[in-house]
Tab-separated table of C-alpha atoms in Angstrom:
chain	number	residue	atom	x	y	z
D	6	MET	CA	150.839	-209.488	-73.563
D	7	MET	CA	148.987	-211.840	-75.785
D	8	GLU	CA	145.405	-210.848	-76.805
D	9	ASN	CA	144.165	-214.191	-75.499
D	10	GLU	CA	145.699	-213.432	-72.141
D	11	TYR	CA	143.762	-210.348	-71.657
D	12	SER	CA	140.156	-210.132	-69.903
D	13	PRO	CA	138.780	-206.683	-70.738
D	14	SER	CA	135.468	-207.415	-68.994
D	15	VAL	CA	137.361	-208.061	-65.703
D	16	ASN	CA	139.577	-205.013	-66.223
D	17	GLN	CA	136.430	-202.723	-66.800
D	18	ALA	CA	134.569	-204.241	-63.891
D	19	PHE	CA	137.523	-203.524	-61.547
D	20	LEU	CA	137.922	-199.749	-62.840
D	21	GLU	CA	134.148	-199.463	-62.133
D	22	LYS	CA	134.700	-200.630	-58.475
D	23	LEU	CA	137.614	-198.273	-58.128
D	24	SER	CA	135.423	-195.394	-59.223
D	25	GLN	CA	132.728	-196.351	-56.679
D	26	LEU	CA	135.099	-195.834	-53.909
D	27	MET	CA	135.375	-191.965	-54.516
D	28	ASN	CA	131.986	-191.048	-53.111
D	29	SER	CA	132.203	-193.453	-50.147
D	30	THR	CA	132.323	-192.866	-46.339
D	31	ASP	CA	135.431	-194.476	-44.459
D	32	ALA	CA	133.019	-197.524	-43.434
D	33	GLU	CA	131.538	-198.040	-46.879
D	34	MET	CA	135.083	-197.904	-48.398
D	35	LYS	CA	136.507	-200.416	-46.098
D	36	GLN	CA	133.718	-202.747	-46.957
D	37	LYS	CA	133.999	-202.137	-50.708
D	38	ILE	CA	137.714	-202.706	-50.471
D	39	GLU	CA	136.997	-206.077	-48.742
D	40	GLU	CA	134.655	-206.937	-51.596
D	41	MET	CA	137.290	-206.026	-54.240
D	42	ASN	CA	139.843	-208.219	-52.348
D	43	LYS	CA	137.453	-211.143	-52.380
D	44	MET	CA	137.136	-210.569	-56.160
D	45	ILE	CA	140.947	-210.503	-56.655
D	46	ASP	CA	141.294	-213.756	-54.521
D	47	GLY	CA	138.758	-215.570	-56.819
D	48	MET	CA	140.430	-214.483	-60.080
D	49	ASN	CA	142.304	-216.916	-62.353
D	50	THR	CA	145.824	-216.142	-63.719
D	51	VAL	CA	144.286	-214.625	-66.989
D	52	GLU	CA	141.889	-212.246	-65.114
D	53	LEU	CA	144.524	-211.243	-62.499
D	54	ILE	CA	146.815	-210.146	-65.436
D	55	SER	CA	144.202	-208.076	-66.797
D	56	ILE	CA	144.104	-205.817	-63.934
D	57	PHE	CA	147.802	-205.013	-63.724
D	58	ASP	CA	147.722	-202.189	-66.175
D	59	ASP	CA	148.747	-198.592	-66.061
D	60	GLU	CA	145.259	-197.283	-66.136
D	61	ILE	CA	144.266	-199.007	-63.019
D	62	PHE	CA	147.506	-198.071	-61.098
D	63	ASN	CA	147.497	-194.404	-62.339
D	64	LYS	CA	143.757	-194.176	-61.102
D	65	ILE	CA	144.733	-195.538	-57.765
D	66	HIS	CA	147.794	-193.032	-57.674
D	67	LYS	CA	145.372	-190.081	-58.812
D	68	MET	CA	142.828	-191.174	-55.966
D	69	ILE	CA	145.435	-191.204	-53.287
D	70	GLU	CA	146.752	-187.636	-54.267
D	71	GLU	CA	143.367	-186.257	-54.360
D	72	LYS	CA	142.628	-187.831	-50.943
D	73	LYS	CA	139.593	-189.851	-52.537
D	74	LEU	CA	141.315	-193.030	-51.282
D	75	ASN	CA	143.126	-192.997	-47.927
D	76	LEU	CA	146.543	-194.529	-47.604
D	77	GLU	CA	145.348	-197.371	-45.359
D	78	ASN	CA	142.686	-198.613	-47.732
D	79	ALA	CA	145.047	-198.221	-50.774
D	80	ILE	CA	147.543	-200.406	-48.883
D	81	LEU	CA	144.947	-203.003	-48.089
D	82	LEU	CA	144.148	-203.217	-51.850
D	83	LEU	CA	147.772	-203.078	-53.205
D	84	LYS	CA	149.026	-205.850	-50.714
D	85	ASN	CA	146.333	-208.137	-51.676
D	86	LEU	CA	146.800	-207.531	-55.413
D	87	GLY	CA	150.610	-208.273	-55.014
D	88	TYR	CA	150.116	-211.265	-52.800
D	89	ASN	CA	147.840	-213.001	-55.320
D	90	LYS	CA	150.333	-211.845	-58.122
D	91	THR	CA	153.166	-213.448	-56.180
D	92	LEU	CA	151.222	-216.629	-55.122
D	93	LYS	CA	149.911	-217.237	-58.620
D	94	HIS	CA	153.166	-216.402	-60.179
D	95	VAL	CA	151.930	-213.832	-62.385
D	96	ARG	CA	154.514	-211.735	-64.207
D	97	ILE	CA	153.933	-208.157	-65.009
D	98	TYR	CA	156.304	-205.682	-66.589
D	99	GLY	CA	156.284	-201.755	-66.671
D	100	PHE	CA	155.172	-201.103	-63.044
D	101	ARG	CA	158.774	-199.681	-62.228
D	102	GLU	CA	157.995	-196.682	-64.560
D	103	ASN	CA	154.478	-196.126	-63.015
D	104	SER	CA	153.853	-193.131	-60.928
D	105	LEU	CA	152.317	-195.166	-58.145
D	106	ASN	CA	155.469	-197.183	-57.846
D	107	GLU	CA	157.567	-194.017	-57.669
D	108	ARG	CA	155.253	-192.798	-54.956
D	109	ILE	CA	155.789	-196.084	-52.900
D	110	GLU	CA	159.498	-195.926	-53.403
D	111	LYS	CA	159.622	-192.204	-52.010
D	112	MET	CA	157.488	-193.011	-48.984
D	113	ILE	CA	159.748	-195.990	-48.050
D	114	ALA	CA	162.825	-193.858	-48.201
D	115	ASP	CA	161.245	-190.952	-46.298
D	116	GLU	CA	159.848	-193.190	-43.632
D	117	GLU	CA	163.160	-194.902	-43.203
D	118	GLN	CA	164.896	-191.574	-42.687
D	119	LYS	CA	162.748	-190.589	-39.772
D	120	LYS	CA	164.322	-190.889	-36.454
D	121	ASP	CA	161.866	-190.670	-33.525
D	122	GLU	CA	158.469	-191.017	-35.167
D	123	LYS	CA	159.162	-193.761	-37.567
D	124	ASN	CA	155.774	-195.742	-38.231
D	125	GLU	CA	157.130	-199.319	-38.312
D	126	LYS	CA	153.664	-200.770	-39.455
D	127	LEU	CA	153.404	-198.302	-42.363
D	128	LEU	CA	157.103	-199.045	-43.467
D	129	ALA	CA	156.475	-202.742	-43.484
D	130	ASP	CA	153.182	-202.300	-45.475
D	131	LEU	CA	154.987	-200.196	-47.866
D	132	CYS	CA	157.802	-202.600	-48.332
D	133	GLU	CA	155.487	-205.456	-48.985
D	134	CYS	CA	153.711	-203.466	-51.647
D	135	TYR	CA	157.111	-202.705	-53.211
D	136	LEU	CA	158.370	-206.152	-53.198
D	137	PHE	CA	155.039	-207.679	-54.447
D	138	LEU	CA	154.445	-205.399	-57.370
D	139	ASP	CA	157.861	-204.374	-58.653
D	140	ASN	CA	160.124	-206.648	-60.696
D	141	GLN	CA	163.331	-204.560	-60.639
D	142	PHE	CA	164.523	-203.401	-57.232
D	143	SER	CA	166.856	-200.578	-55.864
D	144	ILE	CA	169.573	-202.170	-53.623
D	145	GLU	CA	169.205	-199.417	-51.200
D	146	LEU	CA	165.493	-200.104	-50.820
D	147	LEU	CA	165.876	-203.893	-50.745
D	148	SER	CA	168.147	-203.335	-47.721
D	149	ILE	CA	165.488	-201.247	-46.060
D	150	CYS	CA	162.811	-203.805	-46.948
D	151	ALA	CA	164.608	-206.848	-45.753
D	152	SER	CA	165.678	-205.333	-42.329
D	153	CYS	CA	162.041	-204.192	-41.791
D	154	LEU	CA	160.166	-207.298	-42.828
D	155	LEU	CA	162.478	-209.645	-40.951
D	156	LYS	CA	161.358	-207.963	-37.758
D	157	THR	CA	157.758	-208.868	-38.666
D	158	ASP	CA	158.791	-212.475	-39.262
D	159	PHE	CA	160.271	-212.788	-35.760
D	160	LYS	CA	156.906	-212.479	-34.368
D	161	LYS	CA	156.232	-215.851	-32.598
D	162	GLU	CA	152.475	-215.462	-31.710
D	163	GLU	CA	150.438	-218.259	-33.323
D	164	ASN	CA	147.113	-216.530	-33.722
D	165	MET	CA	145.665	-216.298	-37.199
D	166	GLU	CA	146.097	-212.540	-37.535
D	167	THR	CA	149.865	-212.855	-36.805
D	168	GLN	CA	150.382	-215.893	-39.023
D	169	LYS	CA	148.774	-213.913	-41.901
D	170	GLU	CA	151.014	-210.965	-41.231
D	171	VAL	CA	154.080	-213.084	-41.176
D	172	GLU	CA	152.987	-215.020	-44.283
D	173	MET	CA	152.596	-211.724	-46.094
D	174	ALA	CA	156.141	-210.519	-44.991
D	175	LEU	CA	157.814	-213.929	-46.000
D	176	LEU	CA	156.030	-214.187	-49.280
D	177	SER	CA	157.321	-210.741	-50.287
D	178	LEU	CA	160.710	-211.423	-48.997
D	179	GLY	CA	160.934	-214.548	-51.191
D	180	ASN	CA	160.980	-212.163	-54.209
D	181	ILE	CA	164.486	-210.889	-53.241
D	182	GLY	CA	167.513	-212.164	-54.992
D	183	TYR	CA	170.079	-210.052	-53.203
D	184	CYS	CA	170.105	-207.950	-50.067
D	185	GLY	CA	173.227	-205.837	-50.521
D	186	ASP	CA	175.327	-205.120	-47.550
D	187	LYS	CA	172.945	-206.907	-45.208
D	188	GLU	CA	173.053	-210.207	-47.093
D	189	GLU	CA	174.831	-212.265	-44.271
D	190	MET	CA	172.650	-210.655	-41.584
D	191	CYS	CA	169.381	-211.472	-43.634
D	192	PHE	CA	170.638	-215.146	-44.155
D	193	LYS	CA	171.295	-215.619	-40.532
D	194	GLU	CA	167.993	-214.224	-39.395
D	195	MET	CA	166.024	-216.236	-41.884
D	196	THR	CA	167.898	-219.374	-40.759
D	197	GLU	CA	166.738	-218.685	-37.252
D	198	ILE	CA	163.112	-218.287	-38.333
D	199	ILE	CA	163.223	-221.664	-40.081
D	200	GLU	CA	164.919	-223.249	-37.052
D	201	TYR	CA	162.159	-221.809	-34.742
D	202	HIS	CA	159.427	-223.329	-37.090
D	203	GLN	CA	161.045	-226.707	-37.052
D	204	GLU	CA	160.866	-226.720	-33.257
D	205	HIS	CA	157.320	-225.017	-32.782
D	206	ARG	CA	155.561	-225.259	-36.226
D	207	ASN	CA	154.309	-221.773	-35.966
D	208	LEU	CA	154.265	-220.780	-39.694
D	209	THR	CA	151.824	-221.549	-42.431
D	210	HIS	CA	152.860	-223.837	-45.371
D	211	LEU	CA	153.119	-220.824	-47.679
D	212	ALA	CA	155.101	-218.822	-45.105
D	213	TYR	CA	157.536	-221.680	-44.579
D	214	GLN	CA	158.024	-222.308	-48.397
D	215	SER	CA	158.705	-218.604	-48.643
D	216	ALA	CA	161.295	-218.621	-45.877
D	217	TRP	CA	163.235	-221.475	-47.712
D	218	GLN	CA	162.815	-219.740	-51.120
D	219	PHE	CA	164.683	-216.829	-49.585
D	220	LEU	CA	167.589	-218.923	-48.475
D	221	ILE	CA	167.803	-221.198	-51.450
D	222	PHE	CA	168.110	-217.900	-53.719
D	223	ARG	CA	171.375	-217.227	-51.641
D	224	LEU	CA	173.159	-220.833	-52.382
D	225	ASN	CA	175.599	-219.067	-54.837
D	226	SER	CA	176.737	-216.322	-52.339
D	227	GLY	CA	178.929	-218.328	-50.007
D	228	LYS	CA	180.233	-221.834	-49.746
D	229	ASN	CA	179.076	-222.434	-46.050
D	230	LYS	CA	175.506	-221.728	-46.981
D	231	ASN	CA	175.387	-225.223	-48.768
D	232	GLU	CA	176.477	-226.887	-45.516
D	233	VAL	CA	173.812	-224.946	-43.498
D	234	ILE	CA	170.870	-225.553	-45.873
D	235	VAL	CA	171.521	-229.209	-46.647
D	236	ASN	CA	173.118	-230.684	-43.266
D	237	GLU	CA	171.914	-228.169	-40.666
D	238	LEU	CA	168.534	-227.140	-41.695
D	239	HIS	CA	167.847	-230.528	-43.543
D	240	PHE	CA	166.335	-229.084	-46.698
D	241	GLY	CA	165.729	-232.453	-48.297
D	242	ARG	CA	163.799	-233.835	-45.275
D	243	GLU	CA	161.796	-230.623	-44.800
D	244	ALA	CA	160.848	-230.096	-48.582
D	245	SER	CA	159.876	-233.723	-48.758
D	246	ARG	CA	157.523	-233.586	-45.710
D	247	GLU	CA	155.998	-230.239	-46.862
D	248	LEU	CA	155.353	-231.913	-50.420
D	249	GLU	CA	153.720	-234.896	-48.824
D	250	GLU	CA	151.601	-232.894	-46.392
D	251	LEU	CA	150.340	-230.339	-49.189
D	252	SER	CA	149.633	-233.337	-51.636
D	253	LYS	CA	147.138	-234.855	-49.264
D	254	CYS	CA	145.132	-231.623	-49.509
D	255	VAL	CA	144.930	-231.359	-53.274
D	256	ASN	CA	142.098	-233.136	-55.227
D	257	TRP	CA	144.372	-234.416	-58.003
D	258	LYS	CA	141.481	-236.115	-59.925
D	259	ASP	CA	139.796	-232.738	-60.646
D	260	LYS	CA	140.954	-231.186	-63.780
D	261	LYS	CA	141.974	-227.483	-63.890
D	262	GLU	CA	139.815	-225.114	-65.813
D	263	GLY	CA	142.385	-224.628	-68.538
D	264	LYS	CA	145.289	-222.126	-68.740
D	265	GLY	CA	145.021	-219.735	-65.761
D	266	GLY	CA	142.216	-221.936	-64.179
D	267	LYS	CA	141.486	-221.387	-60.523
D	268	GLU	CA	143.708	-223.450	-58.334
D	269	GLU	CA	143.725	-224.694	-54.797
D	270	LYS	CA	146.219	-222.829	-52.676
D	271	GLU	CA	147.991	-225.952	-51.888
D	272	LEU	CA	148.483	-226.759	-55.438
D	273	LEU	CA	149.977	-223.340	-55.810
D	274	VAL	CA	152.285	-223.645	-52.953
D	275	ILE	CA	153.421	-227.107	-54.339
D	276	GLY	CA	154.320	-225.233	-57.549
D	277	ARG	CA	156.337	-222.807	-55.714
D	278	TRP	CA	158.248	-225.621	-53.755
D	279	LEU	CA	158.980	-227.487	-57.214
D	280	TYR	CA	160.386	-224.228	-58.470
D	281	VAL	CA	162.752	-223.874	-55.325
D	282	ILE	CA	163.688	-227.482	-55.694
D	283	PHE	CA	164.718	-226.974	-59.243
D	284	TYR	CA	166.790	-223.961	-58.255
D	285	PHE	CA	168.464	-226.006	-55.415
D	286	PHE	CA	169.313	-228.816	-57.700
D	287	ASP	CA	170.784	-226.223	-60.130
D	288	SER	CA	172.875	-224.400	-57.423
D	289	CYS	CA	173.808	-226.646	-54.671
D	290	ASN	CA	177.153	-228.411	-54.315
D	291	LEU	CA	176.258	-230.880	-51.620
D	292	TRP	CA	174.195	-233.979	-51.456
D	293	ASN	CA	172.986	-236.225	-48.620
D	294	GLU	CA	170.699	-239.139	-47.970
D	295	GLU	CA	167.711	-236.833	-47.293
D	296	LEU	CA	167.876	-235.597	-50.900
D	297	ALA	CA	167.251	-239.197	-51.983
D	298	GLY	CA	164.020	-239.050	-50.029
D	299	LEU	CA	163.097	-235.828	-51.746
D	300	VAL	CA	163.356	-237.539	-55.088
D	301	GLY	CA	160.865	-239.954	-53.929
D	302	SER	CA	158.624	-237.276	-52.829
D	303	LEU	CA	158.896	-235.698	-56.212
D	304	VAL	CA	158.167	-238.815	-57.998
D	305	SER	CA	154.752	-239.187	-55.896
D	306	VAL	CA	153.774	-235.581	-56.905
D	307	PHE	CA	154.739	-236.335	-60.515
D	308	ARG	CA	152.511	-239.558	-60.551
D	309	ALA	CA	149.562	-237.743	-58.819
D	310	SER	CA	149.604	-234.859	-61.188
D	311	ARG	CA	150.315	-236.278	-64.515
D	312	ASP	CA	146.598	-236.889	-65.621
D	313	ASN	CA	145.063	-233.567	-64.798
D	314	HIS	CA	147.889	-231.126	-63.723
D	315	ARG	CA	150.359	-231.487	-66.464
D	316	GLU	CA	152.026	-228.112	-65.545
D	317	THR	CA	152.920	-229.538	-62.147
D	318	SER	CA	154.255	-232.865	-63.630
D	319	ASN	CA	156.345	-230.832	-66.216
D	320	GLN	CA	157.939	-229.091	-63.239
D	321	CYS	CA	158.868	-232.405	-61.642
D	322	ILE	CA	160.313	-233.761	-64.815
D	323	TYR	CA	162.433	-230.512	-65.062
D	324	ALA	CA	163.612	-231.067	-61.610
D	325	PHE	CA	164.640	-234.597	-62.353
D	326	LYS	CA	166.521	-233.227	-65.576
D	327	THR	CA	168.406	-230.682	-63.492
D	328	ALA	CA	169.414	-233.251	-60.825
D	329	ALA	CA	170.516	-235.743	-63.680
D	330	GLU	CA	172.624	-232.959	-65.306
D	331	ARG	CA	174.284	-231.557	-62.146
D	332	LYS	CA	177.005	-233.737	-60.741
D	333	CYS	CA	176.051	-233.097	-57.094
D	334	GLY	CA	172.835	-235.407	-57.582
D	335	ARG	CA	173.693	-239.038	-57.117
D	336	VAL	CA	172.544	-241.280	-60.051
D	337	ASP	CA	171.914	-244.091	-57.643
D	338	ASP	CA	169.425	-242.028	-55.674
D	339	LEU	CA	167.521	-241.064	-58.768
D	340	LEU	CA	167.164	-244.935	-59.239
D	341	LYS	CA	166.248	-245.545	-55.655
D	342	GLY	CA	163.890	-242.568	-55.409
D	343	GLY	CA	161.875	-243.893	-58.480
D	344	ALA	CA	162.682	-241.021	-60.859
D	345	VAL	CA	163.876	-243.328	-63.721
D	346	ASP	CA	160.890	-245.577	-63.142
D	347	ALA	CA	158.693	-242.508	-63.482
D	348	ILE	CA	160.420	-241.350	-66.692
D	349	LEU	CA	160.044	-244.729	-68.336
D	350	GLU	CA	156.380	-244.689	-67.508
D	351	GLU	CA	156.049	-241.456	-69.055
D	352	ILE	CA	157.922	-242.255	-72.279
D	353	ARG	CA	155.454	-245.095	-72.736
D	354	ARG	CA	152.265	-242.943	-72.444
D	355	PRO	CA	150.416	-242.571	-75.676
D	356	THR	CA	149.632	-238.755	-75.085
D	357	LEU	CA	153.319	-237.826	-74.378
D	358	ASP	CA	153.934	-234.186	-76.056
D	359	ASP	CA	157.194	-233.510	-78.000
D	360	GLU	CA	158.727	-231.180	-75.372
D	361	MET	CA	158.146	-233.860	-72.449
D	362	ILE	CA	159.810	-236.479	-74.661
D	363	ARG	CA	162.781	-234.014	-75.140
D	364	ASP	CA	163.140	-233.638	-71.480
D	365	CYS	CA	162.870	-237.249	-70.691
D	366	LEU	CA	165.570	-238.255	-73.410
D	367	ILE	CA	167.798	-235.508	-72.055
D	368	ILE	CA	167.641	-237.101	-68.628
D	369	PHE	CA	168.873	-240.367	-70.117
D	370	VAL	CA	171.611	-238.583	-72.011
D	371	ALA	CA	172.771	-236.980	-68.766
D	372	LEU	CA	172.731	-240.288	-66.779
D	373	SER	CA	174.558	-242.093	-69.580
D	374	SER	CA	177.251	-239.468	-69.858
D	375	ARG	CA	177.626	-239.522	-65.945
D	376	LEU	CA	177.799	-243.398	-65.719
D	377	LYS	CA	180.494	-243.477	-68.248
D	378	GLU	CA	182.847	-241.140	-66.480
D	379	GLU	CA	186.148	-242.377	-65.419
D	380	ASP	CA	186.563	-242.250	-61.507
D	381	ASP	CA	188.447	-244.249	-58.891
D	382	LYS	CA	188.031	-247.932	-58.492
D	383	THR	CA	185.306	-247.542	-55.753
D	384	GLU	CA	183.307	-245.324	-57.499
D	385	LYS	CA	183.709	-247.403	-60.604
D	386	VAL	CA	182.089	-250.483	-58.829
D	387	GLU	CA	179.273	-248.221	-57.737
D	388	ARG	CA	178.870	-246.750	-61.190
D	389	ARG	CA	178.781	-250.427	-62.695
D	390	ALA	CA	176.136	-251.339	-59.972
D	391	ALA	CA	173.982	-248.312	-60.994
D	392	LYS	CA	174.352	-249.296	-64.628
D	393	ARG	CA	173.026	-252.681	-63.926
D	394	LYS	CA	170.023	-251.180	-62.058
D	395	MET	CA	169.261	-248.936	-65.026
D	396	PHE	CA	169.577	-251.855	-67.530
D	397	ASP	CA	167.164	-254.037	-65.280
D	398	LYS	CA	164.641	-251.056	-65.293
D	399	MET	CA	164.870	-250.760	-69.002
D	400	GLU	CA	164.338	-254.520	-69.495
D	401	GLU	CA	161.436	-254.647	-67.094
D	402	GLU	CA	159.709	-251.789	-68.982
D	403	GLY	CA	160.281	-253.293	-72.595
D	404	TYR	CA	163.840	-252.611	-73.277
D	405	GLU	CA	163.752	-253.175	-77.119
D	406	ASP	CA	160.600	-251.261	-77.620
D	407	ILE	CA	161.868	-248.107	-75.739
D	408	ILE	CA	165.299	-248.236	-77.647
D	409	ILE	CA	163.234	-248.302	-80.918
D	410	SER	CA	161.120	-245.490	-79.784
D	411	PHE	CA	164.293	-243.449	-78.832
D	412	HIS	CA	165.638	-243.942	-82.554
D	413	GLU	CA	162.340	-242.713	-83.810
D	414	VAL	CA	161.990	-239.552	-81.896
D	415	VAL	CA	165.580	-238.238	-81.324
D	416	GLY	CA	165.999	-236.974	-85.109
D	417	PHE	CA	162.715	-235.366	-85.163
D	418	LEU	CA	163.395	-233.632	-81.719
D	419	ASN	CA	166.726	-232.465	-82.897
D	420	THR	CA	164.996	-230.546	-85.707
D	421	LYS	CA	162.481	-228.944	-83.321
D	422	TYR	CA	164.542	-227.954	-80.325
D	423	PRO	CA	167.733	-226.198	-79.925
D	424	TYR	CA	168.977	-228.625	-77.261
D	425	VAL	CA	170.704	-231.417	-79.481
D	426	LEU	CA	170.236	-234.854	-78.327
D	427	SER	CA	173.171	-237.099	-79.116
D	428	PHE	CA	172.753	-240.660	-80.651
D	429	GLY	CA	175.572	-241.537	-78.173
D	430	ILE	CA	172.733	-242.342	-75.703
D	431	PHE	CA	172.387	-245.738	-77.404
D	432	ASP	CA	176.008	-246.626	-76.737
D	433	TYR	CA	175.253	-246.871	-73.086
D	434	PHE	CA	171.957	-248.825	-73.487
D	435	VAL	CA	173.386	-251.336	-75.998
D	436	TYR	CA	176.776	-251.819	-74.595
D	437	ILE	CA	175.999	-251.838	-70.820
């Protein structure tokens, strides 16, 4: 961890609050845990990183062993730590070797082996802690966790307590990349959860995004999954609507506080959607008209975020780049959805950074390459029409100026980044 990514004062304050728990009554301990959880909820990314260290987790483990912190309160604290870590996309390493993680793993295995007196609530809590806090999972434990937490997610009540419980379970499941021998069962059950939500709207925005993340991570594990996700569950339509609804709740005009600044929950969920959309564009082998609408929603988020939330706008550009490079994404839909317009606008901005220029140019390189491919006559007609649209866009925005600017930056960027930009890009624009 970099020195400027560490907040020793927050770390020390958190350790002191942990120490205060030891001499508390049960009622006092519960109240203090609630106060600590509110403290965690208010932390920015840098502050949150600072409390994920061995000293704190070793202290929690020791307090549990010495019965100075009961398991129920420890779980309340650990689940909220993990929830914030996952929501705010904080990466930590080394927890796998920590004694607290070893204890959680053993408790999950022991609880699962019980036949008649299994405590399903305790098992679910432990599974969430494990999936939230660890980064490298045992296949055996993943199988246990997936089966256990999918039971939680089938709860249909719409009260706030149940919604929060389901949100926790789905958010933790979204961290799983592979479920072992229960892969097909888990995919089917998560599909049913999404279908139920589409009919009844019983999930929070974060829970629904997490359910989709679980499915999208499985795109490469079976051909039929593409069909289910794209044409049966309508990923493009659903992701587009979610982005639009969440965007209405974000104050895009407010600048973030800087790296790791406090963010609205809706903005964090948008960031998670953008990550999943990128993964979808990178993995999916199907495309339909709803995905053209998704491109338009990405363009709206990009334009709203580019002044004050550059991390979000960068994610949008990266999604466009992936869609342009992957052959399943239609070039014409990138044009109709406004992605090319947005990229041209970005290139003309005076504050554009080098990496953003690089990504924008890569998009044009990819589009140029795909528009020059040899296909059958019908596709050739469509390709020629798309070329003409691209040319018109360039001309509207100042064709000659943009081409000159390309010549000026391509050589420089080739010296700075490993991704080499070919001067062949100009063949497309000049000889269209």
